Coordinates of C-alpha atoms and ligand atoms in Angstrom, one line a residue:
X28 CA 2.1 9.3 -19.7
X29 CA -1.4 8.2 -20.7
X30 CA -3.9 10.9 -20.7
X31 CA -6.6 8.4 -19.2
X32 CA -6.3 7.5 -15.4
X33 CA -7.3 4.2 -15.3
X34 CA -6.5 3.1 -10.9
X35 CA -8.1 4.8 -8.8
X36 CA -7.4 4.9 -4.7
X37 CA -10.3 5.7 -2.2
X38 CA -8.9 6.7 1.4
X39 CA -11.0 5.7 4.3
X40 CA -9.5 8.2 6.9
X41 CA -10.9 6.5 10.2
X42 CA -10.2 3.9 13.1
X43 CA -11.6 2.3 15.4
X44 CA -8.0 3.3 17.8
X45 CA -4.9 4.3 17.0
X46 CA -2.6 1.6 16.8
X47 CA 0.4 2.3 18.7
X48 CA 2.9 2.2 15.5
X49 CA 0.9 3.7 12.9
X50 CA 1.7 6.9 11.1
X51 CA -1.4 7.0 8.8
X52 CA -3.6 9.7 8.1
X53 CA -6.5 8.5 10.8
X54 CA -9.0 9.8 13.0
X55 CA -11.5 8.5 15.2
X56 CA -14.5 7.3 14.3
X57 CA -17.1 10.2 15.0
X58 CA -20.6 9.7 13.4
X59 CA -21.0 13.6 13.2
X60 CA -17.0 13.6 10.9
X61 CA -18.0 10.5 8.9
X62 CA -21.0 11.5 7.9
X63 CA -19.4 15.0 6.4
X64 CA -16.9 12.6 4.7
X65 CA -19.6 11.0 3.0
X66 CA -21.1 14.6 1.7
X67 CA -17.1 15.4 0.8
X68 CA -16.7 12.0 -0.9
X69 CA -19.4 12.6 -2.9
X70 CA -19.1 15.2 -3.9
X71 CA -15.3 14.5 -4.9
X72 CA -16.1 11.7 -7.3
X73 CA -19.0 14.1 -8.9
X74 CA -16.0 17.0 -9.4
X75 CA -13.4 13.8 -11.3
X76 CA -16.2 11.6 -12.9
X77 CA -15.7 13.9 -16.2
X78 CA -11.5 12.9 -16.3
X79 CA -10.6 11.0 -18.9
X80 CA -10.4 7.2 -17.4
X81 CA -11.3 3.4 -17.5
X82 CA -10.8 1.6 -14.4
X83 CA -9.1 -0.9 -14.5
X84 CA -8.0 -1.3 -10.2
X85 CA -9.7 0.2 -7.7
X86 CA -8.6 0.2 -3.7
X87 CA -9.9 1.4 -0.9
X88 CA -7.9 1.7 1.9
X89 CA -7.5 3.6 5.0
X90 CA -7.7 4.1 7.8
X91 CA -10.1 1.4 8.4
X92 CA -12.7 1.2 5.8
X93 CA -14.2 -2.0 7.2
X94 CA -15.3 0.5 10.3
X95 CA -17.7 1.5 8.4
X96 CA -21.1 0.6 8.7
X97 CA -23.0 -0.9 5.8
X98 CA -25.5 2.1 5.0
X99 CA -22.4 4.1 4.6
X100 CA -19.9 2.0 2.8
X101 CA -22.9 0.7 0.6
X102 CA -23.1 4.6 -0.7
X103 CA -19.5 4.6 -1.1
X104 CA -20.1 1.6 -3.7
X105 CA -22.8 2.6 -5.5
X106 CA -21.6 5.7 -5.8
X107 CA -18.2 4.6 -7.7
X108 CA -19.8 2.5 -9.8
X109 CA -22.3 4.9 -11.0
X110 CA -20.0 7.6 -11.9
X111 CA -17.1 6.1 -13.0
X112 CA -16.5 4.2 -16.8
X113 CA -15.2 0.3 -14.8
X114 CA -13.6 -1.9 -16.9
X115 CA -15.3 -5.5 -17.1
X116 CA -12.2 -7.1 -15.9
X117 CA -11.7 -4.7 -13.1
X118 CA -9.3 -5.8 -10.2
X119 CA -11.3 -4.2 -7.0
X120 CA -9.7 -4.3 -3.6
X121 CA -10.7 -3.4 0.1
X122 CA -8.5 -3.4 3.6
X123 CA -10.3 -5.1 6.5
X124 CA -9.5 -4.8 10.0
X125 CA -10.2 -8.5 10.9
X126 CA -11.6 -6.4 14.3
X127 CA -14.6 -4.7 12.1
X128 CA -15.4 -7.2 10.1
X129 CA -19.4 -8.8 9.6
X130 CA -20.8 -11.5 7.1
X131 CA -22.9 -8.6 6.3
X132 CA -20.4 -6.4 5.5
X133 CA -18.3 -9.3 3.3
X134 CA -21.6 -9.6 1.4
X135 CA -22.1 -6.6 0.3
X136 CA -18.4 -6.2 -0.8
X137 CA -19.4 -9.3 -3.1
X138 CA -22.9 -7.8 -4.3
X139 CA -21.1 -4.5 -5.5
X140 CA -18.3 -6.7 -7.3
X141 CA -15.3 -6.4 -5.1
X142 CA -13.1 -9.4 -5.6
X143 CA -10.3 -8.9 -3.3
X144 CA -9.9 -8.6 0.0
X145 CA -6.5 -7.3 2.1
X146 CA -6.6 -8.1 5.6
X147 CA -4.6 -6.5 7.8
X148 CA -3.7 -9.4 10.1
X149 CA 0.2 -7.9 11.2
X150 CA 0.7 -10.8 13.2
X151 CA -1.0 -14.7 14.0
X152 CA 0.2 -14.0 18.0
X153 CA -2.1 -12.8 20.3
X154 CA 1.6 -11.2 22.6
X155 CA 2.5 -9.5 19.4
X156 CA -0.9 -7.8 18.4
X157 CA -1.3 -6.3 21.8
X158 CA 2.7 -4.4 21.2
X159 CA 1.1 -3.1 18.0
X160 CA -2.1 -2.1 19.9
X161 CA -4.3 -3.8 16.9
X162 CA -7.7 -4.0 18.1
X163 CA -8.2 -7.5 17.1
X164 CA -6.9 -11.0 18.3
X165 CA -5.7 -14.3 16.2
X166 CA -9.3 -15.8 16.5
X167 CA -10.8 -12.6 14.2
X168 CA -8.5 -13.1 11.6
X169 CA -9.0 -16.7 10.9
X170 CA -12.7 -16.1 11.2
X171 CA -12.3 -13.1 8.6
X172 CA -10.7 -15.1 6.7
X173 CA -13.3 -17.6 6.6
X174 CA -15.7 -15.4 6.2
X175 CA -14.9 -14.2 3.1
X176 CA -13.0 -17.2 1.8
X177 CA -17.1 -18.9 2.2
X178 CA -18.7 -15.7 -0.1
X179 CA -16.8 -16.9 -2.6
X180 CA -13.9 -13.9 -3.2
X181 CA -10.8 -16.2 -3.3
X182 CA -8.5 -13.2 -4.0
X183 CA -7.3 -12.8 -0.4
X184 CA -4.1 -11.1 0.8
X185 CA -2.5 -10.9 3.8
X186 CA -0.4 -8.4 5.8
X187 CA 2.3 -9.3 8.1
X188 CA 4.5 -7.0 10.2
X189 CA 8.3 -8.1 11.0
X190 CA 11.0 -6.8 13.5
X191 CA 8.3 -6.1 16.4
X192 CA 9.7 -5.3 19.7
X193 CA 10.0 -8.9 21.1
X194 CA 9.9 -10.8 18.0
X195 CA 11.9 -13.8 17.5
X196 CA 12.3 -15.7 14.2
X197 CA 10.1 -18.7 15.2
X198 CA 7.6 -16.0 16.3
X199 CA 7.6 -14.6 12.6
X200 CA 8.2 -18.1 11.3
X201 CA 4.8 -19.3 13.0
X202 CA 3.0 -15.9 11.8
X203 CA 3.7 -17.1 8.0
X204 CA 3.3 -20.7 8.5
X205 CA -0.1 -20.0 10.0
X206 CA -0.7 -17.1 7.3
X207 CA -0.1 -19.0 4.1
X208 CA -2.3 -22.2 5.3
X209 CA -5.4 -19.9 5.3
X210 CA -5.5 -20.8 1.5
X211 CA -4.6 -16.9 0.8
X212 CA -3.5 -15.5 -2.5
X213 CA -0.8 -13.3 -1.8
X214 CA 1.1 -11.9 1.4
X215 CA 2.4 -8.7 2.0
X216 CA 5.6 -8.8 4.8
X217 CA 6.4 -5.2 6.4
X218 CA 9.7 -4.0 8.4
X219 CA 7.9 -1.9 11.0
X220 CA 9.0 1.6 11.7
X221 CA 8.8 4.1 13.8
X222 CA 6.8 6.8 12.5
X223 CA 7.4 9.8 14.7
X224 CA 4.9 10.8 16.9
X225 CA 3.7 8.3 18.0
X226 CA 3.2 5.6 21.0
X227 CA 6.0 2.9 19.8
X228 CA 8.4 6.1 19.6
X229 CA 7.9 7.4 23.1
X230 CA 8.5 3.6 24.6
X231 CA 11.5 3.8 22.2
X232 CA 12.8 6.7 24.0
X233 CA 11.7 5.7 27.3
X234 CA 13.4 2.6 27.1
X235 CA 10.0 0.3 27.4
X236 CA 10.5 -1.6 24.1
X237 CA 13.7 -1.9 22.5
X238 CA 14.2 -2.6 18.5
X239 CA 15.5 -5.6 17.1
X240 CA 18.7 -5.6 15.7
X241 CA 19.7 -6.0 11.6
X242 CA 21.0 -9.2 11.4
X243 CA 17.4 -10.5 13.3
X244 CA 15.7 -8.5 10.7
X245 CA 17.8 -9.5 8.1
X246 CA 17.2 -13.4 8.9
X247 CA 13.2 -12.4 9.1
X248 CA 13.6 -11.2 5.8
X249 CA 15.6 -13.9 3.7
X250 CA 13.8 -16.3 5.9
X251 CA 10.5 -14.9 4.3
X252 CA 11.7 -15.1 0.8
X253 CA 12.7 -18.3 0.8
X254 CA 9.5 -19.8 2.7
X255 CA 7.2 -18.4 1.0
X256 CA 8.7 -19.4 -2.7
X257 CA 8.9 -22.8 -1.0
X258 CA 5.2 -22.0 -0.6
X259 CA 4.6 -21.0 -4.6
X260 CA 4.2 -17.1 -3.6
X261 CA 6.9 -15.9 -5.8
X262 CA 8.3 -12.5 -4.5
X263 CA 7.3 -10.3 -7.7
X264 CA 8.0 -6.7 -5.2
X265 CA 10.5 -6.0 -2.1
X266 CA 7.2 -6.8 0.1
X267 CA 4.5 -8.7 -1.4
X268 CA 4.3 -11.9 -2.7
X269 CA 2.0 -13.8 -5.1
X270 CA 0.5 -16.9 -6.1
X271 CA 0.7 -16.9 -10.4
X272 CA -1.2 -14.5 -11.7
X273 CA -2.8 -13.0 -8.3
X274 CA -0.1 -9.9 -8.1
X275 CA -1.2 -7.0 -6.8
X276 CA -2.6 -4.9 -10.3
X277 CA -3.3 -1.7 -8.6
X278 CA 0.1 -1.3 -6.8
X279 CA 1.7 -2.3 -9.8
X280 CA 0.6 0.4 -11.8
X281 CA 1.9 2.5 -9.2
X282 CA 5.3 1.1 -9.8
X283 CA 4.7 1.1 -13.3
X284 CA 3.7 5.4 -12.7
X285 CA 0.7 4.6 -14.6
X286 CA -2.1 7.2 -14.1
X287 CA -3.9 7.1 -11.2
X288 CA -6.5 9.2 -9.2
X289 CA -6.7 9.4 -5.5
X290 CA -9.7 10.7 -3.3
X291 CA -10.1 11.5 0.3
X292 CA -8.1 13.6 2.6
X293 CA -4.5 12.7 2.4
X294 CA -4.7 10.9 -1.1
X295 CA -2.5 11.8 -3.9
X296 CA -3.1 12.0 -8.0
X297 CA -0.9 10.9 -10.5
X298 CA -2.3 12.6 -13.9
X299 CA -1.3 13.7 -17.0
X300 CA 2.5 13.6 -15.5
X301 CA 1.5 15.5 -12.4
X302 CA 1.7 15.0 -8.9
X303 CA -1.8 16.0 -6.9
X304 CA -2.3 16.0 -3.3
X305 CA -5.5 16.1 -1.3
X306 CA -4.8 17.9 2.4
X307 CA -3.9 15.5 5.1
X308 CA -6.0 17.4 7.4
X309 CA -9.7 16.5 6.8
X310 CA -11.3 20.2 7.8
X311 CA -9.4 21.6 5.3
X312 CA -10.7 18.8 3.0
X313 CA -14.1 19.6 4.0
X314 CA -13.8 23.2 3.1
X315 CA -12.6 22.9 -0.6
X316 CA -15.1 20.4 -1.4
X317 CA -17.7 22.4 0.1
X318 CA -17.4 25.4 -2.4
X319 CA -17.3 23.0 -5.2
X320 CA -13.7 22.9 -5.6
X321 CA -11.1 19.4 -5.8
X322 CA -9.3 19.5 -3.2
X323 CA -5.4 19.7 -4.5
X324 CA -3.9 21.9 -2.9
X325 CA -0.3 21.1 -4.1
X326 CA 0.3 20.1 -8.0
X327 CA 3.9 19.8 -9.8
X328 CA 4.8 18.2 -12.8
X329 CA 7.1 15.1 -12.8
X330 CA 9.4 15.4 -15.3
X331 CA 13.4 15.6 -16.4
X332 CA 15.2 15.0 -13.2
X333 CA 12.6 13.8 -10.8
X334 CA 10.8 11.4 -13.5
X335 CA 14.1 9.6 -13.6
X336 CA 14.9 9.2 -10.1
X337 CA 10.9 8.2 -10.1
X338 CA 11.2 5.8 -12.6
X339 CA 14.5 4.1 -11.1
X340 CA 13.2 4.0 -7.3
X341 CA 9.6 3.4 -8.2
X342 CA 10.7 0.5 -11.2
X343 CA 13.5 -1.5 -9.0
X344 CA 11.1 -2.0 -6.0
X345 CA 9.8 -4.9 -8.5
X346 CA 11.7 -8.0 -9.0
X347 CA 11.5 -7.1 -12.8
X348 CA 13.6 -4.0 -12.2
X349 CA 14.4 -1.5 -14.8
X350 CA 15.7 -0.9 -18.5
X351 CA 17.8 2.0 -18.7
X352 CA 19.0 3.9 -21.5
X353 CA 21.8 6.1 -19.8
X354 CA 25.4 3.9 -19.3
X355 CA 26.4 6.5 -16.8
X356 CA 23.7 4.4 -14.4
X357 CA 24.5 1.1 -15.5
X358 CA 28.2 1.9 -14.4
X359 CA 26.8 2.6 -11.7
X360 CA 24.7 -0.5 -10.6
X361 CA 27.8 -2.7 -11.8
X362 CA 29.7 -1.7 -8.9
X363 CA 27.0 -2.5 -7.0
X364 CA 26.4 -5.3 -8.9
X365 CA 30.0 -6.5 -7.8
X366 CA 28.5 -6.1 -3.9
X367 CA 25.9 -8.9 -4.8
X368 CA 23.3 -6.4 -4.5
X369 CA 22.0 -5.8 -7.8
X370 CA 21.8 -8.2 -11.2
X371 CA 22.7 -6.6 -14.6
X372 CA 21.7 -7.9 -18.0
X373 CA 22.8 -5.8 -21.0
X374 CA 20.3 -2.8 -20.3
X375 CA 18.4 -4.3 -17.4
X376 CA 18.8 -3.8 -13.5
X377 CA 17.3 -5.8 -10.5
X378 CA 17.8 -5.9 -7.4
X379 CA 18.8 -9.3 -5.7
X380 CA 17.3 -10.1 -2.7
X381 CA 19.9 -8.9 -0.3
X382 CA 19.4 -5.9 -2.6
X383 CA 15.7 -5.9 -2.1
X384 CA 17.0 -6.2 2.1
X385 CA 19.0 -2.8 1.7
X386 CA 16.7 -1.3 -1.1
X387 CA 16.1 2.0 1.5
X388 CA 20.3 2.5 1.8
X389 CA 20.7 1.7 -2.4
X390 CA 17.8 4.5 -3.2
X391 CA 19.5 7.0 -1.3
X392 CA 23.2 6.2 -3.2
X393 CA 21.3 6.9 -6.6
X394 CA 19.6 9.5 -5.4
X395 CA 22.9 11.0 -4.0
X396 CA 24.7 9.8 -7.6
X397 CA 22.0 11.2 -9.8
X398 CA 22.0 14.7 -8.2
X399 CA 25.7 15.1 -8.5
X400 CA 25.7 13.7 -12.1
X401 CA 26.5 16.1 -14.3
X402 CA 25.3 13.5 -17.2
X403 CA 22.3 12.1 -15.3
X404 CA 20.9 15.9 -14.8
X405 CA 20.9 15.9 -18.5
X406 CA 18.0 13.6 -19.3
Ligands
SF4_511 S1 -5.8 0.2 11.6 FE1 -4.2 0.8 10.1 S2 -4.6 2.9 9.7 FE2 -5.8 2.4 11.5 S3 -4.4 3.0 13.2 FE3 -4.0 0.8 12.8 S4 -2.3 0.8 11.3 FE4 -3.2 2.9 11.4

């Protein structure tokens, strides 16, 4: 584990509204909260400048940090920049809400060297967006993406939800086609859940919206895949998908457990070989930050046990998969190797991309495997 961090995640934690599915840490956009998050913010990146690091990726995401006006998110940037050591090559990422965005606010993401953009599109039907409850329509994301497609940042990414209530596989079909002939760089494709809690759960329960079934999401999945290699996005993570050489650097190293520092309420740390969370309640954020203190309120080391269920769960969400020392696991993936669901070579494992379909059911067998190992709890 390197000593230096060298990603570093900002958390916006405001919306506009709630959208009916989402199980994010956000609030409501109050002028009187935000502007205390700016104070806490600040203060936060004072308290970690002195950390070892050198960005190399940042990301802010959220929450909405496109809500944002510019006098704020403009302090946000300078602010970063200032404190931290950036290197020259630096991959820097925001999330936009195509619903908040101005060519004000795309140009001062350009003047303070961010050059990439995620948009959180979801969907390219109008039907589909209103049974997530986004706040925008098709015609904002196209002119989003025009927007900053004009300022010159050509590192754009999109974000697409499947297996909405509803949802047929020419409506996803015609959410990709229209996605990837926006000239994007990447996509990332989402199974949506239901988080508990919240809107989509209670017209779960109340029999309003009903879920699609596996084989639909299965089809919307290998459908995907396919189309968008056909495309020349080659699938390099379960989810997201890249043109050569435009992968997603910063959620890579988070696969990779590189070292990584996260601020705002609800973020998480990844230093030194220890975990670090910031409160996911923004009062209690507040409060630390205002007697000086960083905010993590739980810390534990990574290491034996947990560092290799990490590194196998964390390392076969990529296409690349995993090397692995122990022959106790490889005897394990080869029987699921003999299920089509996972490709072995020598000391390597990958998953295949009906693997990379039931990645969530595979995780929980090694989980289940490594904890009643007797040789795996050796490492
Ligand atoms: S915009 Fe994103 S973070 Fe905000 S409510 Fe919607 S899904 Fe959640």
């Amino acid at each position: 584990m390197p000593k230096n961090f060298s990603s570093l995640y900002l958390h916006i934690p405001f919306c506009i509204k709630k959208c009916n599915y989402c199980g994010f840490y956000s609030l409501p956009y109050r002028e009187e909260r935000v502007k205390l998050f700016i104070s806490a913010i600040l203060k936060e990146i004072e308290l970690t400048r002195n950390l070892p690091h050198l960005i190399k990726t940042i990301y802010i995401g959220g929450g909405t940090p496109s809500c944002l006006p510019v006098k704020y998110l403009e302090i946000i940037l300078q602010t970063l920049l200032k404190n931290y050591k950036i290197d020259k090559d630096i991959e820097f990422t925001i999330e936009v809400n195509p619903g908040t965005i101005t060519q004000e606010k795309i140009n001062l993401f350009k003047s303070y060297g961010i050059n990439r953009i995620s948009i959180g599109a979801q969907s390219f039907l109008d039907s589909e967006l209103k049974i997530l409850g986004r706040i925008h329509n098709v015609k904002d994301i196209i002119k989003t993406a025009h927007i900053i497609k004009n300022s010159g940042i050509e590192n754009i990414s999109v974000d697409l939800i499947y297996g909405i209530p509803k949802q047929t596989l020419d409506n996803f079909k015609f959410s990709l086609k229209a996605a990837t002939s926006l000239e994007i760089k990447h996509i990332s494709i989402y199974e949506l859940t239901i988080e508990r809690g919240t809107p989509m759960e209670k017209n779960l329960k109340n029999g309003k919206i009903n879920l699609l079934n596996d084989d639909a999401i299965e089809q919307m999945y290998l459908f995907a895949s396919e189309f968008l290699d056909e495309k020349g996005f080659y699938k390099y993570e379960i989810s997201n998908f890249a043109r050569q050489n435009y992968e997603s650097l910063h959620n890579i190293a988070y696969w990779q457990r590189m070292a990584y520092l996260g601020l705002g309420p609800a973020a998480f740390s990844y230093l030194n070989g220890w975990r670090f969370y910031n409160p996911g309640n923004i009062s209690l954020y507040f409060k630390y930050l205002s007697k000086n203190k960083l905010p993590w309120i739980r810390e534990y080391e990574i290491k034996g046990i947990e560092e290799l269920k990490e590194k196998i769960i964390l390392g076969l969400r990529m296409k690349q998969g995993i090397t692995l020392d122990s022959l106790c696991l490889i005897n394990f993936f080869e029987e699921l190797e003999k299920l089509k669901l996972t490709r072995i070579n020598g000391n390597k494992v990958s998953l295949t991309d009906k693997g990379m379909l039931l990645s969530n059911e595979i995780f929980a067998k090694v989980l289940l495997h490594i904890e009643n190992c007797s040789v795996c709890k050796q490492v």
